[in-house]
Amino acid sequence: MLLFKTVADLQIHIAQQKQNGRTIGFVPTMGALHQGHLSLMKQSINENTATICSIFVNPTQFNDAEDLQKYPRTIEKDIELLTQVGVDILFLPEVNEVYPDNWQTPSFDFQGLDELMEGEHRPGHFSGVAEVVYRLLDIVQPTTLYMGQKDYQQWRIIQSMLTQLSSDIRLKRCVIEREIDGLAMSSRNVRLPEEARMIAPNINKILELARQEIITLTIQEVLLNARKRLNEIAEFTLDYFEIVDAQSLQRVENKDKSESLVACTAVYLANIRLIDNIILR
Ligand code: PAF
């Protein structure tokens, strides 16, 4: 695997690759890689002639300085994993490479996609995500961008950004990788104490129940049941459980008025915030 730290070096290499007609798959990450990330890499490797992964802990998407400081940094292990899986290039920039002095923050209109759920609970988070993904795409100019469904709202916002830019970069939404007991893979899972780790799979179980119930119940009933189930588990502190339209990410009152619905949730467990979602239909 080749490692580039500067935009200039990376771009010279990419230009050569493109001259040879290679397709480029790109997986942006903040490191602390786990099997969920690796499944994105594997999909990109299968579908492209070259795969680039970036590791950059983006300061502009953290609304809490302590969260940024505490974000796990495991670069040596990450490099080992990326090498094992067969990623071609790792882009590992410093902040001043990503955001040079003359950097202008782009402005997008997400038409409410960024307001609910994570947007409501983490102000400024999505403008930071859009900013860094915009910048990284401008640097890498991939054929296809790979993002995980685990961050459904993030994926949808980036889809909207690409539409606003009339970009011809393809965006793939990759399925949520889960542990055997159903817990969605996340860098935060390792921070769960043993007892909390045993309880965590209930999040997925409750999402699954919502998927079954939406066939026969109203949205209000499904929401009520899911929130009740989550609140009944004493170790959970429910942040939100919402059922939203898969496109607009707005709350839906009547299930027949939406073609596709997603249930999204965030809960605190042992002071760790876990998010998950399920496409209801
Ligand atoms: O999902 C993430 O890890 C980050 O939000 C991303 C897309 C790499 C941007 O920093």
PDB file of C-alpha atoms and ligand atoms in Angstrom:
ATOM      1  CA  MET A   1       0.000   0.000   0.000  1.00  0.00           C
ATOM      2  CA  LEU A   2       1.244   3.474  -0.887  1.00  0.00           C
ATOM      3  CA  LEU A   3       0.946   6.207   1.718  1.00  0.00           C
ATOM      4  CA  PHE A   4       0.600   9.892   0.799  1.00  0.00           C
ATOM      5  CA  LYS A   5       0.534  12.754   3.250  1.00  0.00           C
ATOM      6  CA  THR A   6       0.335  15.676   0.853  1.00  0.00           C
ATOM      7  CA  VAL A   7      -2.303  16.634  -1.681  1.00  0.00           C
ATOM      8  CA  ALA A   8       0.332  17.335  -4.337  1.00  0.00           C
ATOM      9  CA  ASP A   9       1.943  13.876  -4.113  1.00  0.00           C
ATOM     10  CA  LEU A  10      -1.398  12.105  -4.040  1.00  0.00           C
ATOM     11  CA  GLN A  11      -2.712  14.006  -7.051  1.00  0.00           C
ATOM     12  CA  ILE A  12       0.368  13.256  -9.179  1.00  0.00           C
ATOM     13  CA  HIS A  13      -0.131   9.569  -8.461  1.00  0.00           C
ATOM     14  CA  ILE A  14      -3.885   9.653  -9.134  1.00  0.00           C
ATOM     15  CA  ALA A  15      -3.364  11.474 -12.448  1.00  0.00           C
ATOM     16  CA  GLN A  16      -1.051   8.645 -13.570  1.00  0.00           C
ATOM     17  CA  GLN A  17      -3.592   6.035 -12.500  1.00  0.00           C
ATOM     18  CA  LYS A  18      -6.375   7.774 -14.413  1.00  0.00           C
ATOM     19  CA  GLN A  19      -4.237   7.979 -17.561  1.00  0.00           C
ATOM     20  CA  ASN A  20      -4.109   4.210 -17.435  1.00  0.00           C
ATOM     21  CA  GLY A  21      -7.926   4.119 -17.445  1.00  0.00           C
ATOM     22  CA  ARG A  22      -8.244   2.927 -13.869  1.00  0.00           C
ATOM     23  CA  THR A  23     -11.439   3.434 -11.901  1.00  0.00           C
ATOM     24  CA  ILE A  24     -10.947   4.798  -8.417  1.00  0.00           C
ATOM     25  CA  GLY A  25     -13.007   3.831  -5.393  1.00  0.00           C
ATOM     26  CA  PHE A  26     -12.714   6.127  -2.404  1.00  0.00           C
ATOM     27  CA  VAL A  27     -13.488   5.405   1.253  1.00  0.00           C
ATOM     28  CA  PRO A  28     -13.122   8.421   3.564  1.00  0.00           C
ATOM     29  CA  THR A  29     -12.662   7.545   7.246  1.00  0.00           C
ATOM     30  CA  MET A  30     -11.529   9.018  10.519  1.00  0.00           C
ATOM     31  CA  GLY A  31      -9.513   5.893  11.331  1.00  0.00           C
ATOM     32  CA  ALA A  32      -9.990   3.563  14.324  1.00  0.00           C
ATOM     33  CA  LEU A  33     -10.929   1.084  11.632  1.00  0.00           C
ATOM     34  CA  HIS A  34     -13.126  -1.952  12.274  1.00  0.00           C
ATOM     35  CA  GLN A  35     -14.762  -4.641  10.157  1.00  0.00           C
ATOM     36  CA  GLY A  36     -17.519  -2.210   9.169  1.00  0.00           C
ATOM     37  CA  HIS A  37     -14.973   0.073   7.484  1.00  0.00           C
ATOM     38  CA  LEU A  38     -13.165  -2.903   5.983  1.00  0.00           C
ATOM     39  CA  SER A  39     -16.360  -4.097   4.318  1.00  0.00           C
ATOM     40  CA  LEU A  40     -16.521  -0.726   2.494  1.00  0.00           C
ATOM     41  CA  MET A  41     -12.903  -1.176   1.414  1.00  0.00           C
ATOM     42  CA  LYS A  42     -13.618  -4.720   0.195  1.00  0.00           C
ATOM     43  CA  GLN A  43     -16.616  -3.560  -1.826  1.00  0.00           C
ATOM     44  CA  SER A  44     -14.511  -0.804  -3.395  1.00  0.00           C
ATOM     45  CA  ILE A  45     -11.664  -3.228  -4.145  1.00  0.00           C
ATOM     46  CA  ASN A  46     -14.117  -5.593  -5.871  1.00  0.00           C
ATOM     47  CA  GLU A  47     -15.620  -2.842  -7.987  1.00  0.00           C
ATOM     48  CA  ASN A  48     -12.593  -0.720  -8.937  1.00  0.00           C
ATOM     49  CA  THR A  49      -9.070  -1.021 -10.242  1.00  0.00           C
ATOM     50  CA  ALA A  50      -7.721   1.142  -7.414  1.00  0.00           C
ATOM     51  CA  THR A  51      -9.005   1.894  -3.912  1.00  0.00           C
ATOM     52  CA  ILE A  52      -8.018   4.944  -1.891  1.00  0.00           C
ATOM     53  CA  CYS A  53      -8.783   5.266   1.801  1.00  0.00           C
ATOM     54  CA  SER A  54      -8.333   8.510   3.703  1.00  0.00           C
ATOM     55  CA  ILE A  55      -7.803   8.755   7.436  1.00  0.00           C
ATOM     56  CA  PHE A  56      -8.426  12.254   8.727  1.00  0.00           C
ATOM     57  CA  VAL A  57     -10.007  13.152  12.056  1.00  0.00           C
ATOM     58  CA  ASN A  58     -11.891  16.184  10.806  1.00  0.00           C
ATOM     59  CA  PRO A  59     -12.005  18.917  13.460  1.00  0.00           C
ATOM     60  CA  THR A  60     -14.828  20.842  11.752  1.00  0.00           C
ATOM     61  CA  GLN A  61     -17.412  18.111  12.357  1.00  0.00           C
ATOM     62  CA  PHE A  62     -16.932  17.952  16.132  1.00  0.00           C
ATOM     63  CA  ASN A  63     -19.092  20.302  18.133  1.00  0.00           C
ATOM     64  CA  ASP A  64     -17.415  19.179  21.342  1.00  0.00           C
ATOM     65  CA  ALA A  65     -13.667  19.780  21.763  1.00  0.00           C
ATOM     66  CA  GLU A  66     -13.386  16.926  24.262  1.00  0.00           C
ATOM     67  CA  ASP A  67     -14.988  14.495  21.809  1.00  0.00           C
ATOM     68  CA  LEU A  68     -12.384  15.491  19.183  1.00  0.00           C
ATOM     69  CA  GLN A  69      -9.568  15.063  21.649  1.00  0.00           C
ATOM     70  CA  LYS A  70     -10.881  11.687  22.846  1.00  0.00           C
ATOM     71  CA  TYR A  71     -11.480  10.334  19.331  1.00  0.00           C
ATOM     72  CA  PRO A  72      -9.504   7.059  19.098  1.00  0.00           C
ATOM     73  CA  ARG A  73      -6.342   7.242  16.996  1.00  0.00           C
ATOM     74  CA  THR A  74      -4.952   3.823  16.101  1.00  0.00           C
ATOM     75  CA  ILE A  75      -2.943   4.578  12.996  1.00  0.00           C
ATOM     76  CA  GLU A  76      -0.481   1.678  13.160  1.00  0.00           C
ATOM     77  CA  LYS A  77      -3.232  -0.901  13.515  1.00  0.00           C
ATOM     78  CA  ASP A  78      -5.244   0.875  10.789  1.00  0.00           C
ATOM     79  CA  ILE A  79      -2.311   0.670   8.363  1.00  0.00           C
ATOM     80  CA  GLU A  80      -1.951  -3.036   9.111  1.00  0.00           C
ATOM     81  CA  LEU A  81      -5.651  -3.676   8.452  1.00  0.00           C
ATOM     82  CA  LEU A  82      -5.681  -1.658   5.222  1.00  0.00           C
ATOM     83  CA  THR A  83      -2.622  -3.495   3.972  1.00  0.00           C
ATOM     84  CA  GLN A  84      -4.155  -6.882   4.802  1.00  0.00           C
ATOM     85  CA  VAL A  85      -7.395  -6.090   3.009  1.00  0.00           C
ATOM     86  CA  GLY A  86      -5.568  -4.861  -0.115  1.00  0.00           C
ATOM     87  CA  VAL A  87      -6.218  -1.110  -0.203  1.00  0.00           C
ATOM     88  CA  ASP A  88      -3.930   0.504  -2.788  1.00  0.00           C
ATOM     89  CA  ILE A  89      -3.456   3.980  -1.341  1.00  0.00           C
ATOM     90  CA  LEU A  90      -3.793   5.572   2.076  1.00  0.00           C
ATOM     91  CA  PHE A  91      -4.150   9.352   2.205  1.00  0.00           C
ATOM     92  CA  LEU A  92      -3.117  10.555   5.644  1.00  0.00           C
ATOM     93  CA  PRO A  93      -3.109  14.352   5.607  1.00  0.00           C
ATOM     94  CA  GLU A  94      -2.534  16.903   8.359  1.00  0.00           C
ATOM     95  CA  VAL A  95      -5.126  19.610   8.991  1.00  0.00           C
ATOM     96  CA  ASN A  96      -3.244  22.257   6.948  1.00  0.00           C
ATOM     97  CA  GLU A  97      -3.261  19.996   3.846  1.00  0.00           C
ATOM     98  CA  VAL A  98      -7.024  19.567   4.026  1.00  0.00           C
ATOM     99  CA  TYR A  99      -7.754  23.155   4.999  1.00  0.00           C
ATOM    100  CA  PRO A 100      -5.048  25.417   3.511  1.00  0.00           C
ATOM    101  CA  ASP A 101      -4.991  29.129   4.430  1.00  0.00           C
ATOM    102  CA  ASN A 102      -6.976  30.146   1.372  1.00  0.00           C
ATOM    103  CA  TRP A 103      -9.647  27.497   2.005  1.00  0.00           C
ATOM    104  CA  GLN A 104     -13.226  28.696   1.447  1.00  0.00           C
ATOM    105  CA  THR A 105     -15.938  26.741   3.188  1.00  0.00           C
ATOM    106  CA  PRO A 106     -18.549  25.759   0.606  1.00  0.00           C
ATOM    107  CA  SER A 107     -22.185  26.394   1.362  1.00  0.00           C
ATOM    108  CA  PHE A 108     -24.940  23.920   0.633  1.00  0.00           C
ATOM    109  CA  ASP A 109     -28.671  23.946   1.164  1.00  0.00           C
ATOM    110  CA  PHE A 110     -29.710  20.584   2.545  1.00  0.00           C
ATOM    111  CA  GLN A 111     -33.388  21.533   2.705  1.00  0.00           C
ATOM    112  CA  GLY A 112     -33.933  20.168   6.179  1.00  0.00           C
ATOM    113  CA  LEU A 113     -31.985  16.912   5.732  1.00  0.00           C
ATOM    114  CA  ASP A 114     -29.533  18.147   8.348  1.00  0.00           C
ATOM    115  CA  GLU A 115     -32.051  19.428  10.878  1.00  0.00           C
ATOM    116  CA  LEU A 116     -33.523  16.384  12.626  1.00  0.00           C
ATOM    117  CA  MET A 117     -31.900  13.516  14.510  1.00  0.00           C
ATOM    118  CA  GLU A 118     -28.089  13.883  14.471  1.00  0.00           C
ATOM    119  CA  GLY A 119     -28.510  17.431  13.146  1.00  0.00           C
ATOM    120  CA  GLU A 120     -30.661  18.415  16.104  1.00  0.00           C
ATOM    121  CA  HIS A 121     -28.402  16.789  18.639  1.00  0.00           C
ATOM    122  CA  ARG A 122     -25.031  17.755  17.142  1.00  0.00           C
ATOM    123  CA  PRO A 123     -25.312  21.334  15.802  1.00  0.00           C
ATOM    124  CA  GLY A 124     -22.864  22.110  12.991  1.00  0.00           C
ATOM    125  CA  HIS A 125     -21.883  18.457  12.621  1.00  0.00           C
ATOM    126  CA  PHE A 126     -23.198  17.971   9.086  1.00  0.00           C
ATOM    127  CA  SER A 127     -21.801  21.201   7.687  1.00  0.00           C
ATOM    128  CA  GLY A 128     -18.414  19.944   8.931  1.00  0.00           C
ATOM    129  CA  VAL A 129     -18.962  16.526   7.330  1.00  0.00           C
ATOM    130  CA  ALA A 130     -20.055  18.073   4.031  1.00  0.00           C
ATOM    131  CA  GLU A 131     -17.083  20.439   4.095  1.00  0.00           C
ATOM    132  CA  VAL A 132     -14.510  17.683   4.542  1.00  0.00           C
ATOM    133  CA  VAL A 133     -16.117  15.254   2.090  1.00  0.00           C
ATOM    134  CA  TYR A 134     -16.350  18.059  -0.491  1.00  0.00           C
ATOM    135  CA  ARG A 135     -12.656  18.830   0.001  1.00  0.00           C
ATOM    136  CA  LEU A 136     -11.561  15.182  -0.061  1.00  0.00           C
ATOM    137  CA  LEU A 137     -13.575  14.511  -3.228  1.00  0.00           C
ATOM    138  CA  ASP A 138     -12.016  17.566  -4.834  1.00  0.00           C
ATOM    139  CA  ILE A 139      -8.573  16.162  -4.011  1.00  0.00           C
ATOM    140  CA  VAL A 140      -9.195  12.521  -4.916  1.00  0.00           C
ATOM    141  CA  GLN A 141     -11.733  12.895  -7.775  1.00  0.00           C
ATOM    142  CA  PRO A 142     -12.840   9.267  -7.432  1.00  0.00           C
ATOM    143  CA  THR A 143     -15.120   7.345  -9.747  1.00  0.00           C
ATOM    144  CA  THR A 144     -17.157   6.060  -6.807  1.00  0.00           C
ATOM    145  CA  LEU A 145     -17.507   7.103  -3.190  1.00  0.00           C
ATOM    146  CA  TYR A 146     -18.333   4.423  -0.600  1.00  0.00           C
ATOM    147  CA  MET A 147     -20.223   5.287   2.572  1.00  0.00           C
ATOM    148  CA  GLY A 148     -21.999   3.150   5.145  1.00  0.00           C
ATOM    149  CA  GLN A 149     -25.724   2.974   5.839  1.00  0.00           C
ATOM    150  CA  LYS A 150     -24.926   3.040   9.556  1.00  0.00           C
ATOM    151  CA  ASP A 151     -24.725   6.826   9.172  1.00  0.00           C
ATOM    152  CA  TYR A 152     -27.849   6.972   7.051  1.00  0.00           C
ATOM    153  CA  GLN A 153     -28.393  10.711   7.530  1.00  0.00           C
ATOM    154  CA  GLN A 154     -24.760  11.433   6.633  1.00  0.00           C
ATOM    155  CA  TRP A 155     -25.053   9.292   3.508  1.00  0.00           C
ATOM    156  CA  ARG A 156     -28.258  11.083   2.430  1.00  0.00           C
ATOM    157  CA  ILE A 157     -26.680  14.519   3.019  1.00  0.00           C
ATOM    158  CA  ILE A 158     -23.653  13.620   0.917  1.00  0.00           C
ATOM    159  CA  GLN A 159     -26.005  12.336  -1.784  1.00  0.00           C
ATOM    160  CA  SER A 160     -27.743  15.733  -1.718  1.00  0.00           C
ATOM    161  CA  MET A 161     -24.383  17.525  -1.833  1.00  0.00           C
ATOM    162  CA  LEU A 162     -23.341  15.576  -4.943  1.00  0.00           C
ATOM    163  CA  THR A 163     -26.681  16.424  -6.584  1.00  0.00           C
ATOM    164  CA  GLN A 164     -26.229  20.117  -5.737  1.00  0.00           C
ATOM    165  CA  LEU A 165     -22.756  20.001  -7.297  1.00  0.00           C
ATOM    166  CA  SER A 166     -24.070  18.114 -10.381  1.00  0.00           C
ATOM    167  CA  SER A 167     -21.188  15.762  -9.646  1.00  0.00           C
ATOM    168  CA  ASP A 168     -20.659  12.650 -11.724  1.00  0.00           C
ATOM    169  CA  ILE A 169     -19.073  10.819  -8.762  1.00  0.00           C
ATOM    170  CA  ARG A 170     -21.173   7.756  -7.971  1.00  0.00           C
ATOM    171  CA  LEU A 171     -22.195   7.243  -4.368  1.00  0.00           C
ATOM    172  CA  LYS A 172     -22.684   3.779  -2.905  1.00  0.00           C
ATOM    173  CA  ARG A 173     -24.549   3.088   0.298  1.00  0.00           C
ATOM    174  CA  CYS A 174     -23.045  -0.018   1.871  1.00  0.00           C
ATOM    175  CA  VAL A 175     -25.018  -2.275   4.228  1.00  0.00           C
ATOM    176  CA  ILE A 176     -24.533  -2.044   7.990  1.00  0.00           C
ATOM    177  CA  GLU A 177     -22.027  -4.599   9.228  1.00  0.00           C
ATOM    178  CA  ARG A 178     -23.184  -6.173  12.474  1.00  0.00           C
ATOM    179  CA  GLU A 179     -21.663  -8.321  15.192  1.00  0.00           C
ATOM    180  CA  ILE A 180     -23.156 -11.840  15.487  1.00  0.00           C
ATOM    181  CA  ASP A 181     -25.567 -10.568  18.139  1.00  0.00           C
ATOM    182  CA  GLY A 182     -26.774  -7.752  15.872  1.00  0.00           C
ATOM    183  CA  LEU A 183     -24.902  -4.778  17.339  1.00  0.00           C
ATOM    184  CA  ALA A 184     -23.938  -2.401  14.540  1.00  0.00           C
ATOM    185  CA  MET A 185     -20.166  -2.222  14.208  1.00  0.00           C
ATOM    186  CA  SER A 186     -18.701   1.045  15.454  1.00  0.00           C
ATOM    187  CA  SER A 187     -15.386   2.346  16.737  1.00  0.00           C
ATOM    188  CA  ARG A 188     -17.224   3.163  19.958  1.00  0.00           C
ATOM    189  CA  ASN A 189     -18.176  -0.460  20.729  1.00  0.00           C
ATOM    190  CA  VAL A 190     -14.758  -1.235  22.197  1.00  0.00           C
ATOM    191  CA  ARG A 191     -15.375   1.419  24.851  1.00  0.00           C
ATOM    192  CA  LEU A 192     -18.471  -0.415  26.141  1.00  0.00           C
ATOM    193  CA  PRO A 193     -17.938  -2.156  29.487  1.00  0.00           C
ATOM    194  CA  GLU A 194     -18.698  -5.904  29.365  1.00  0.00           C
ATOM    195  CA  GLU A 195     -22.142  -5.622  30.933  1.00  0.00           C
ATOM    196  CA  ALA A 196     -23.200  -2.758  28.671  1.00  0.00           C
ATOM    197  CA  ARG A 197     -21.896  -4.671  25.648  1.00  0.00           C
ATOM    198  CA  MET A 198     -24.366  -7.496  26.482  1.00  0.00           C
ATOM    199  CA  ILE A 199     -27.261  -5.024  26.529  1.00  0.00           C
ATOM    200  CA  ALA A 200     -26.308  -3.095  23.379  1.00  0.00           C
ATOM    201  CA  PRO A 201     -27.768  -5.608  20.838  1.00  0.00           C
ATOM    202  CA  ASN A 202     -31.247  -4.664  22.098  1.00  0.00           C
ATOM    203  CA  ILE A 203     -31.006  -1.567  19.925  1.00  0.00           C
ATOM    204  CA  ASN A 204     -31.005  -3.701  16.808  1.00  0.00           C
ATOM    205  CA  LYS A 205     -33.692  -6.029  18.202  1.00  0.00           C
ATOM    206  CA  ILE A 206     -35.987  -3.050  18.807  1.00  0.00           C
ATOM    207  CA  LEU A 207     -35.337  -1.721  15.304  1.00  0.00           C
ATOM    208  CA  GLU A 208     -36.137  -5.167  13.881  1.00  0.00           C
ATOM    209  CA  LEU A 209     -39.418  -5.257  15.821  1.00  0.00           C
ATOM    210  CA  ALA A 210     -40.299  -1.844  14.366  1.00  0.00           C
ATOM    211  CA  ARG A 211     -39.689  -3.240  10.882  1.00  0.00           C
ATOM    212  CA  GLN A 212     -42.121  -6.065  11.551  1.00  0.00           C
ATOM    213  CA  GLU A 213     -44.714  -3.857  13.210  1.00  0.00           C
ATOM    214  CA  ILE A 214     -44.843  -1.228  10.468  1.00  0.00           C
ATOM    215  CA  ILE A 215     -46.632  -3.786   8.281  1.00  0.00           C
ATOM    216  CA  THR A 216     -49.733  -3.740  10.489  1.00  0.00           C
ATOM    217  CA  LEU A 217     -49.473  -0.776  12.889  1.00  0.00           C
ATOM    218  CA  THR A 218     -49.525   2.985  12.417  1.00  0.00           C
ATOM    219  CA  ILE A 219     -46.343   5.028  12.623  1.00  0.00           C
ATOM    220  CA  GLN A 220     -47.480   6.470  15.953  1.00  0.00           C
ATOM    221  CA  GLU A 221     -47.984   2.976  17.395  1.00  0.00           C
ATOM    222  CA  VAL A 222     -44.613   1.742  16.148  1.00  0.00           C
ATOM    223  CA  LEU A 223     -42.890   4.820  17.600  1.00  0.00           C
ATOM    224  CA  LEU A 224     -44.652   4.426  20.914  1.00  0.00           C
ATOM    225  CA  ASN A 225     -43.685   0.750  21.191  1.00  0.00           C
ATOM    226  CA  ALA A 226     -40.065   1.296  20.190  1.00  0.00           C
ATOM    227  CA  ARG A 227     -39.540   4.244  22.559  1.00  0.00           C
ATOM    228  CA  LYS A 228     -41.240   2.299  25.379  1.00  0.00           C
ATOM    229  CA  ARG A 229     -39.010  -0.732  24.792  1.00  0.00           C
ATOM    230  CA  LEU A 230     -35.872   1.426  24.764  1.00  0.00           C
ATOM    231  CA  ASN A 231     -36.948   3.353  27.867  1.00  0.00           C
ATOM    232  CA  GLU A 232     -37.702   0.102  29.698  1.00  0.00           C
ATOM    233  CA  ILE A 233     -34.047  -0.905  29.513  1.00  0.00           C
ATOM    234  CA  ALA A 234     -32.683   0.987  32.501  1.00  0.00           C
ATOM    235  CA  GLU A 235     -29.127   1.161  31.146  1.00  0.00           C
ATOM    236  CA  PHE A 236     -30.264   3.059  28.025  1.00  0.00           C
ATOM    237  CA  THR A 237     -30.834   6.793  27.898  1.00  0.00           C
ATOM    238  CA  LEU A 238     -32.833   7.404  24.770  1.00  0.00           C
ATOM    239  CA  ASP A 239     -31.662  10.340  22.695  1.00  0.00           C
ATOM    240  CA  TYR A 240     -34.137   9.836  19.860  1.00  0.00           C
ATOM    241  CA  PHE A 241     -36.068   7.206  17.959  1.00  0.00           C
ATOM    242  CA  GLU A 242     -37.611   8.563  14.755  1.00  0.00           C
ATOM    243  CA  ILE A 243     -39.331   7.207  11.703  1.00  0.00           C
ATOM    244  CA  VAL A 244     -38.546   9.418   8.739  1.00  0.00           C
ATOM    245  CA  ASP A 245     -39.041   9.499   5.006  1.00  0.00           C
ATOM    246  CA  ALA A 246     -35.968   7.882   3.441  1.00  0.00           C
ATOM    247  CA  GLN A 247     -35.526  10.777   0.992  1.00  0.00           C
ATOM    248  CA  SER A 248     -36.541  13.944   2.850  1.00  0.00           C
ATOM    249  CA  LEU A 249     -35.556  12.708   6.339  1.00  0.00           C
ATOM    250  CA  GLN A 250     -38.663  14.424   7.679  1.00  0.00           C
ATOM    251  CA  ARG A 251     -40.977  12.821  10.239  1.00  0.00           C
ATOM    252  CA  VAL A 252     -43.845  10.962   8.632  1.00  0.00           C
ATOM    253  CA  GLU A 253     -47.359  10.944  10.072  1.00  0.00           C
ATOM    254  CA  ASN A 254     -48.994   8.594   7.621  1.00  0.00           C
ATOM    255  CA  LYS A 255     -46.998   5.630   6.374  1.00  0.00           C
ATOM    256  CA  ASP A 256     -48.944   5.470   3.111  1.00  0.00           C
ATOM    257  CA  LYS A 257     -47.656   8.927   2.156  1.00  0.00           C
ATOM    258  CA  SER A 258     -44.024   7.737   1.939  1.00  0.00           C
ATOM    259  CA  GLU A 259     -42.529   5.319  -0.517  1.00  0.00           C
ATOM    260  CA  SER A 260     -39.667   4.379   1.756  1.00  0.00           C
ATOM    261  CA  LEU A 261     -39.265   4.766   5.521  1.00  0.00           C
ATOM    262  CA  VAL A 262     -36.244   4.563   7.801  1.00  0.00           C
ATOM    263  CA  ALA A 263     -36.222   4.183  11.582  1.00  0.00           C
ATOM    264  CA  CYS A 264     -33.207   5.881  13.145  1.00  0.00           C
ATOM    265  CA  THR A 265     -32.153   5.892  16.758  1.00  0.00           C
ATOM    266  CA  ALA A 266     -29.454   7.145  19.100  1.00  0.00           C
ATOM    267  CA  VAL A 267     -29.083   5.932  22.674  1.00  0.00           C
ATOM    268  CA  TYR A 268     -26.570   6.478  25.414  1.00  0.00           C
ATOM    269  CA  LEU A 269     -25.244   3.351  27.061  1.00  0.00           C
ATOM    270  CA  ALA A 270     -22.537   3.624  29.725  1.00  0.00           C
ATOM    271  CA  ASN A 271     -22.093   7.244  28.583  1.00  0.00           C
ATOM    272  CA  ILE A 272     -21.367   6.123  25.041  1.00  0.00           C
ATOM    273  CA  ARG A 273     -23.628   7.341  22.277  1.00  0.00           C
ATOM    274  CA  LEU A 274     -24.642   4.574  19.883  1.00  0.00           C
ATOM    275  CA  ILE A 275     -26.575   5.125  16.658  1.00  0.00           C
ATOM    276  CA  ASP A 276     -28.308   2.614  14.440  1.00  0.00           C
ATOM    277  CA  ASN A 277     -31.062   2.474  11.834  1.00  0.00           C
ATOM    278  CA  ILE A 278     -33.147   0.158   9.732  1.00  0.00           C
ATOM    279  CA  ILE A 279     -34.919   0.613   6.424  1.00  0.00           C
ATOM    280  CA  LEU A 280     -38.501  -0.243   7.354  1.00  0.00           C
ATOM    281  CA  ARG A 281     -39.593  -0.619   3.769  1.00  0.00           C
TER     282      ARG A 281
HETATM  283  O1  PAF B   1     -18.238   8.797   8.821  1.00  0.00           O
HETATM  284  C1  PAF B   1     -17.104   9.269   9.056  1.00  0.00           C
HETATM  285  O2  PAF B   1     -16.188   8.585   9.485  1.00  0.00           O
HETATM  286  C2  PAF B   1     -16.847  10.743   8.806  1.00  0.00           C
HETATM  287  O3  PAF B   1     -17.976  11.512   9.085  1.00  0.00           O
HETATM  288  C3  PAF B   1     -16.324  11.043   7.384  1.00  0.00           C
HETATM  289  C4  PAF B   1     -17.336  10.697   6.321  1.00  0.00           C
HETATM  290  C5  PAF B   1     -15.045  10.259   7.140  1.00  0.00           C
HETATM  291  C6  PAF B   1     -15.997  12.530   7.252  1.00  0.00           C
HETATM  292  O4  PAF B   1     -15.043  12.930   8.175  1.00  0.00           O
END
